[in-house]
Short mmCIF file of C-alpha atoms and ligand atoms in Angstrom, two decimals:
data_model
loop_
_atom_site.label_atom_id
_atom_site.label_comp_id
_atom_site.label_asym_id
_atom_site.label_seq_id
_atom_site.Cartn_x
_atom_site.Cartn_y
_atom_site.Cartn_z
CA MET A 1 6.19 72.78 38.05
CA ALA A 2 8.24 75.36 39.92
CA LEU A 3 12.13 75.23 39.42
CA ASP A 4 14.02 75.82 42.28
CA LYS A 5 16.68 77.26 40.43
CA PRO A 6 20.22 76.31 42.35
CA ARG A 7 22.62 79.77 42.54
CA LEU A 8 26.31 79.22 41.48
CA THR A 9 29.67 79.84 42.14
CA VAL A 10 31.58 80.88 39.00
CA VAL A 11 35.30 81.15 38.62
CA VAL A 12 36.59 83.46 35.84
CA SER A 13 40.13 83.06 34.97
CA GLY A 14 42.34 83.80 32.01
CA PRO A 15 45.53 85.80 30.82
CA SER A 16 45.90 89.10 31.60
CA GLY A 17 44.45 91.27 29.14
CA ALA A 18 42.02 88.23 27.95
CA GLY A 19 39.12 90.74 28.98
CA LYS A 20 37.80 88.97 32.56
CA SER A 21 37.23 92.51 34.44
CA THR A 22 35.25 93.44 31.57
CA LEU A 23 33.25 90.67 31.01
CA CYS A 24 32.22 90.38 34.48
CA GLU A 25 31.69 94.05 35.14
CA ARG A 26 29.17 93.95 31.68
CA PHE A 27 27.31 90.17 32.67
CA VAL A 28 26.71 91.49 36.74
CA ASP A 29 25.45 95.09 35.44
CA ALA A 30 23.20 93.19 33.20
CA HIS A 31 22.34 90.24 36.01
CA PRO A 32 21.40 91.74 39.20
CA THR A 33 21.26 88.04 41.03
CA ALA A 34 24.86 87.72 40.37
CA GLU A 35 27.70 89.48 42.26
CA LEU A 36 31.14 90.04 41.41
CA ILE A 37 33.21 89.81 44.36
CA ILE A 38 35.47 92.30 45.11
CA THR A 39 38.94 90.63 46.09
CA THR A 40 41.51 92.32 48.19
CA THR A 41 45.34 92.86 46.67
CA THR A 42 48.55 94.48 47.58
CA ARG A 43 49.35 95.81 44.44
CA GLU A 44 49.07 99.33 43.58
CA ALA A 45 45.82 100.99 42.47
CA ARG A 46 46.11 101.79 38.74
CA ARG A 47 44.80 105.19 37.65
CA GLY A 48 40.88 105.52 37.81
CA GLU A 49 40.37 102.01 40.59
CA GLN A 50 38.71 103.08 43.26
CA ASP A 51 39.27 101.21 46.67
CA GLY A 52 36.36 98.98 47.55
CA ILE A 53 35.28 99.09 44.28
CA ASP A 54 37.75 97.64 42.07
CA TYR A 55 39.55 95.82 44.58
CA HIS A 56 40.03 96.44 48.61
CA PHE A 57 43.91 97.72 48.56
CA VAL A 58 45.80 96.95 51.27
CA THR A 59 49.50 96.89 52.29
CA GLU A 60 51.38 93.39 52.23
CA GLU A 61 51.27 93.69 56.56
CA ALA A 62 47.71 93.77 56.16
CA PHE A 63 47.35 91.40 53.82
CA LYS A 64 49.47 88.95 55.86
CA LYS A 65 47.15 89.30 59.14
CA GLY A 66 44.25 88.53 56.98
CA ILE A 67 45.92 85.44 55.98
CA GLU A 68 46.75 84.47 59.42
CA ARG A 69 43.18 85.56 60.62
CA GLY A 70 41.65 83.01 57.93
CA ASP A 71 39.73 85.91 56.39
CA PHE A 72 40.45 84.56 52.68
CA LEU A 73 38.62 81.30 50.94
CA GLU A 74 42.03 81.27 48.58
CA HIS A 75 44.80 83.65 48.30
CA ALA A 76 47.93 83.46 45.74
CA LEU A 77 50.77 85.38 44.77
CA VAL A 78 50.02 86.52 40.86
CA HIS A 79 52.38 88.66 38.65
CA GLY A 80 54.27 89.80 42.40
CA ASN A 81 51.09 90.81 44.17
CA TYR A 82 48.84 89.17 46.75
CA TYR A 83 45.41 88.54 45.92
CA GLY A 84 42.27 86.84 48.50
CA SER A 85 38.97 86.45 47.89
CA PRO A 86 37.17 87.48 51.19
CA ARG A 87 35.25 84.48 52.66
CA LYS A 88 32.95 86.76 54.23
CA ALA A 89 31.92 88.64 51.08
CA VAL A 90 31.66 84.94 49.18
CA ASP A 91 29.48 83.57 52.40
CA GLU A 92 27.16 86.87 52.39
CA ALA A 93 26.65 86.55 48.58
CA ARG A 94 25.73 82.67 48.68
CA GLN A 95 23.65 83.09 51.57
CA ALA A 96 21.47 86.05 50.15
CA GLY A 97 21.12 83.64 47.22
CA ARG A 98 22.93 85.19 44.46
CA ASP A 99 25.35 83.77 42.06
CA VAL A 100 29.23 84.35 43.37
CA ILE A 101 31.45 85.48 40.37
CA LEU A 102 34.76 85.25 41.22
CA GLU A 103 37.73 86.88 38.75
CA ILE A 104 40.73 85.19 40.14
CA ASP A 105 43.79 83.30 38.91
CA ILE A 106 44.03 79.93 38.17
CA GLN A 107 45.56 79.06 41.69
CA GLY A 108 42.78 80.56 42.96
CA GLY A 109 40.45 78.66 41.10
CA LEU A 110 41.50 75.37 41.50
CA ALA A 111 41.65 76.12 45.54
CA VAL A 112 38.07 77.18 45.33
CA LYS A 113 37.22 74.27 43.14
CA SER A 114 38.90 72.22 46.05
CA ARG A 115 36.45 73.87 48.83
CA ILE A 116 33.02 74.29 46.44
CA PRO A 117 33.16 71.31 44.31
CA ASP A 118 30.41 72.07 42.01
CA ALA A 119 31.87 75.28 41.28
CA LEU A 120 32.10 76.04 37.62
CA LEU A 121 35.36 77.01 36.25
CA ILE A 122 35.65 79.25 33.14
CA PHE A 123 38.67 80.05 31.08
CA VAL A 124 38.41 83.07 29.21
CA THR A 125 40.97 84.06 25.97
CA PRO A 126 40.80 85.60 23.02
CA SER A 127 41.09 82.67 20.20
CA ASP A 128 44.21 84.53 19.04
CA VAL A 129 46.20 84.82 22.10
CA SER A 130 48.82 87.54 20.09
CA VAL A 131 46.09 89.99 20.63
CA LEU A 132 46.88 89.96 24.10
CA LYS A 133 49.81 92.31 24.27
CA GLN A 134 47.82 94.82 21.88
CA ARG A 135 44.72 95.10 24.69
CA LEU A 136 47.40 95.39 27.57
CA LEU A 137 49.38 98.22 25.46
CA GLY A 138 45.68 99.71 24.78
CA ARG A 139 44.40 99.40 28.19
CA GLY A 140 47.19 102.00 29.37
CA THR A 141 47.13 100.93 32.90
CA ASP A 142 50.49 98.95 33.15
CA SER A 143 54.20 100.03 33.18
CA ALA A 144 56.18 98.18 30.26
CA GLU A 145 57.71 96.16 32.95
CA SER A 146 54.04 94.87 34.42
CA ILE A 147 53.03 94.13 30.59
CA ALA A 148 56.29 92.02 29.91
CA ARG A 149 55.79 90.37 33.55
CA ARG A 150 52.08 89.45 32.38
CA LEU A 151 52.76 88.07 29.30
CA SER A 152 55.64 86.14 30.45
CA ASN A 153 53.29 84.31 32.47
CA VAL A 154 50.62 83.59 29.65
CA LYS A 155 51.97 80.23 28.36
CA ARG A 156 52.19 78.69 31.61
CA GLU A 157 48.57 79.93 32.14
CA LEU A 158 47.12 78.08 28.83
CA GLU A 159 49.16 75.02 30.13
CA ARG A 160 46.61 74.55 32.78
CA ILE A 161 43.34 75.14 30.76
CA SER A 162 42.53 71.42 30.97
CA GLU A 163 42.03 71.71 34.90
CA TYR A 164 38.80 73.97 33.99
CA ASN A 165 35.78 73.21 33.08
CA VAL A 166 35.08 75.13 29.85
CA PHE A 167 36.50 77.88 27.93
CA LEU A 168 35.26 80.97 26.88
CA PHE A 169 36.64 82.80 23.53
CA ASN A 170 36.55 87.05 23.98
CA ASP A 171 36.90 88.01 20.79
CA GLU A 172 33.63 90.21 20.24
CA LEU A 173 32.68 91.56 23.27
CA ASP A 174 28.80 91.34 23.02
CA ALA A 175 29.16 87.81 21.87
CA ALA A 176 31.32 86.76 24.87
CA VAL A 177 28.87 88.42 27.30
CA ARG A 178 26.46 86.55 25.90
CA MET A 179 28.02 83.13 25.96
CA LEU A 180 29.08 83.96 29.74
CA GLY A 181 25.39 83.75 30.31
CA CYS A 182 24.73 80.65 28.48
CA LEU A 183 27.54 78.48 30.37
CA ILE A 184 26.16 80.05 33.66
CA GLU A 185 22.76 78.93 32.74
CA ALA A 186 23.53 75.59 31.01
CA GLU A 187 25.54 75.03 34.42
CA ARG A 188 22.47 75.75 36.04
CA HIS A 189 20.35 72.97 34.46
CA ARG A 190 22.67 70.45 35.15
CA ILE A 191 20.59 67.58 36.09
CA ALA A 192 22.97 66.46 38.71
CA ARG A 193 21.88 69.74 40.64
CA TYR A 194 18.59 68.56 41.27
CA ASP A 195 16.61 66.08 43.02
CA THR A 196 14.57 64.97 39.88
CA ALA A 197 12.14 62.46 42.19
CA ARG A 198 10.77 65.82 43.77
CA LEU A 199 11.47 68.12 40.67
CA PHE A 200 8.80 66.08 38.85
CA ASN A 201 6.93 64.86 41.96
CA LEU A 202 7.16 61.11 41.04
CA ALA A 203 5.63 60.07 43.96
CA ALA A 204 2.25 61.66 42.81
CA LEU A 205 2.86 61.47 38.82
CA ASP A 206 0.87 58.01 38.46
CA SER A 207 -2.21 60.31 39.78
CA VAL A 208 -1.54 62.82 37.54
CA LEU A 209 -1.11 61.23 34.27
CA GLN A 210 -4.15 58.74 35.09
CA CYS A 211 -6.06 58.80 31.94
CA THR A 212 -9.76 58.02 32.82
CA GLN A 213 -11.21 58.16 29.40
P1 LIG B 1 41.61 91.41 32.19
O1 LIG B 1 40.76 91.50 33.22
O2 LIG B 1 41.65 89.97 32.17
O3 LIG B 1 43.27 91.55 32.45
P2 LIG B 1 40.50 93.74 30.66
O4 LIG B 1 38.95 93.60 31.04
O5 LIG B 1 41.00 94.91 31.67
O6 LIG B 1 41.51 92.44 30.94
O7 LIG B 1 40.84 93.80 29.12
C1 LIG B 1 41.94 94.24 28.71
C2 LIG B 1 41.54 95.76 27.53
O8 LIG B 1 41.04 94.43 26.71
C3 LIG B 1 40.95 96.70 27.87
O9 LIG B 1 41.06 97.84 27.82
C4 LIG B 1 39.38 96.30 27.44
O10 LIG B 1 38.92 97.58 27.36
C5 LIG B 1 40.06 95.52 26.08
N1 LIG B 1 38.75 94.15 25.86
C6 LIG B 1 37.91 93.71 26.70
N2 LIG B 1 37.31 92.70 25.89
C7 LIG B 1 37.81 93.19 24.55
C8 LIG B 1 37.34 92.36 23.01
N3 LIG B 1 36.48 91.63 23.25
N4 LIG B 1 37.57 93.30 22.24
C9 LIG B 1 38.62 94.24 21.95
N5 LIG B 1 38.88 94.74 23.66
C10 LIG B 1 38.82 94.25 24.46
P1 LIG B 2 45.29 92.58 37.74
O1 LIG B 2 46.26 93.01 38.56
O2 LIG B 2 45.39 92.69 36.43
O3 LIG B 2 43.80 93.39 38.17
O4 LIG B 2 44.82 90.87 38.03
C1 LIG B 2 45.75 90.02 38.18
C2 LIG B 2 45.53 88.49 38.22
O5 LIG B 2 44.97 88.56 39.49
C3 LIG B 2 43.90 88.11 37.51
O6 LIG B 2 44.44 87.15 36.70
C4 LIG B 2 42.97 87.93 38.44
O7 LIG B 2 42.25 87.75 38.14
C5 LIG B 2 43.69 88.10 39.62
N1 LIG B 2 43.13 88.31 40.95
C6 LIG B 2 42.40 89.06 41.19
N2 LIG B 2 41.66 89.13 42.50
C7 LIG B 2 42.26 87.87 42.80
C8 LIG B 2 41.82 86.85 43.99
O8 LIG B 2 41.30 87.29 45.01
N3 LIG B 2 42.48 85.59 44.28
C9 LIG B 2 43.53 85.41 43.08
N4 LIG B 2 44.10 84.27 43.70
N5 LIG B 2 43.55 85.98 41.75
C10 LIG B 2 42.98 87.10 41.89
#
């Protein structure tokens, strides 16, 4: 039986410092059939971030024009900056038969779910949320003000976890990357995604299983 595996739209969200970018990058590096969508933002590039690789960095004016043109599958104001998922990149990845990975905030994740109802929504967090502070300080890329703002949003984000499908604890990184792969594969094997009569060729099954002896 040849299993024509469905490709998925996967949303990865969670508090700042949970390790979403690290996890997603590690995952797509190991899975060429998955594409991490480069999203668009008005936030300033951090040290080491590159335009067109980490984000499409644009001005607020350009972002608002993008909204008017309908360029974004979803967009949201997050931690004081605008972010949006380019519709064209998502459509192209889906048409190319790749799994689409969107590392976006919860508002964006729920907007994606309303447009792509079979999207898988994954909520990433360390099991001990107090380590978020250490991780953001350790990342060394954000100002004290930006870190404080991100941490002040954690409670509100965790309060919405029940709107997501599954959670993923990112404590030990390698284990979390493996778990991300497991969650995606489990979702890919959800029976509702298949036409099981076709999958098992039920129309011809009686003759296939006929026992003549
Ligand atoms: P997010 O994208 O969720 O804001 P990052 O991926 O930037 O988070 O990770 C924040 C910091 O935590 C980075 O310095 C990263 O290297 C580190 N980190 C990520 N996952 C782990 C982990 N499992 N254990 C320890 N540090 C981690
Ligand atoms: P950061 O500034 O740390 O890169 O990202 C801040 C937040 O914005 C994270 O929660 C990240 O997932 C989210 N984000 C990144 N791109 C998008 C996007 O295109 N849309 C939405 N809604 N959120 C995004």
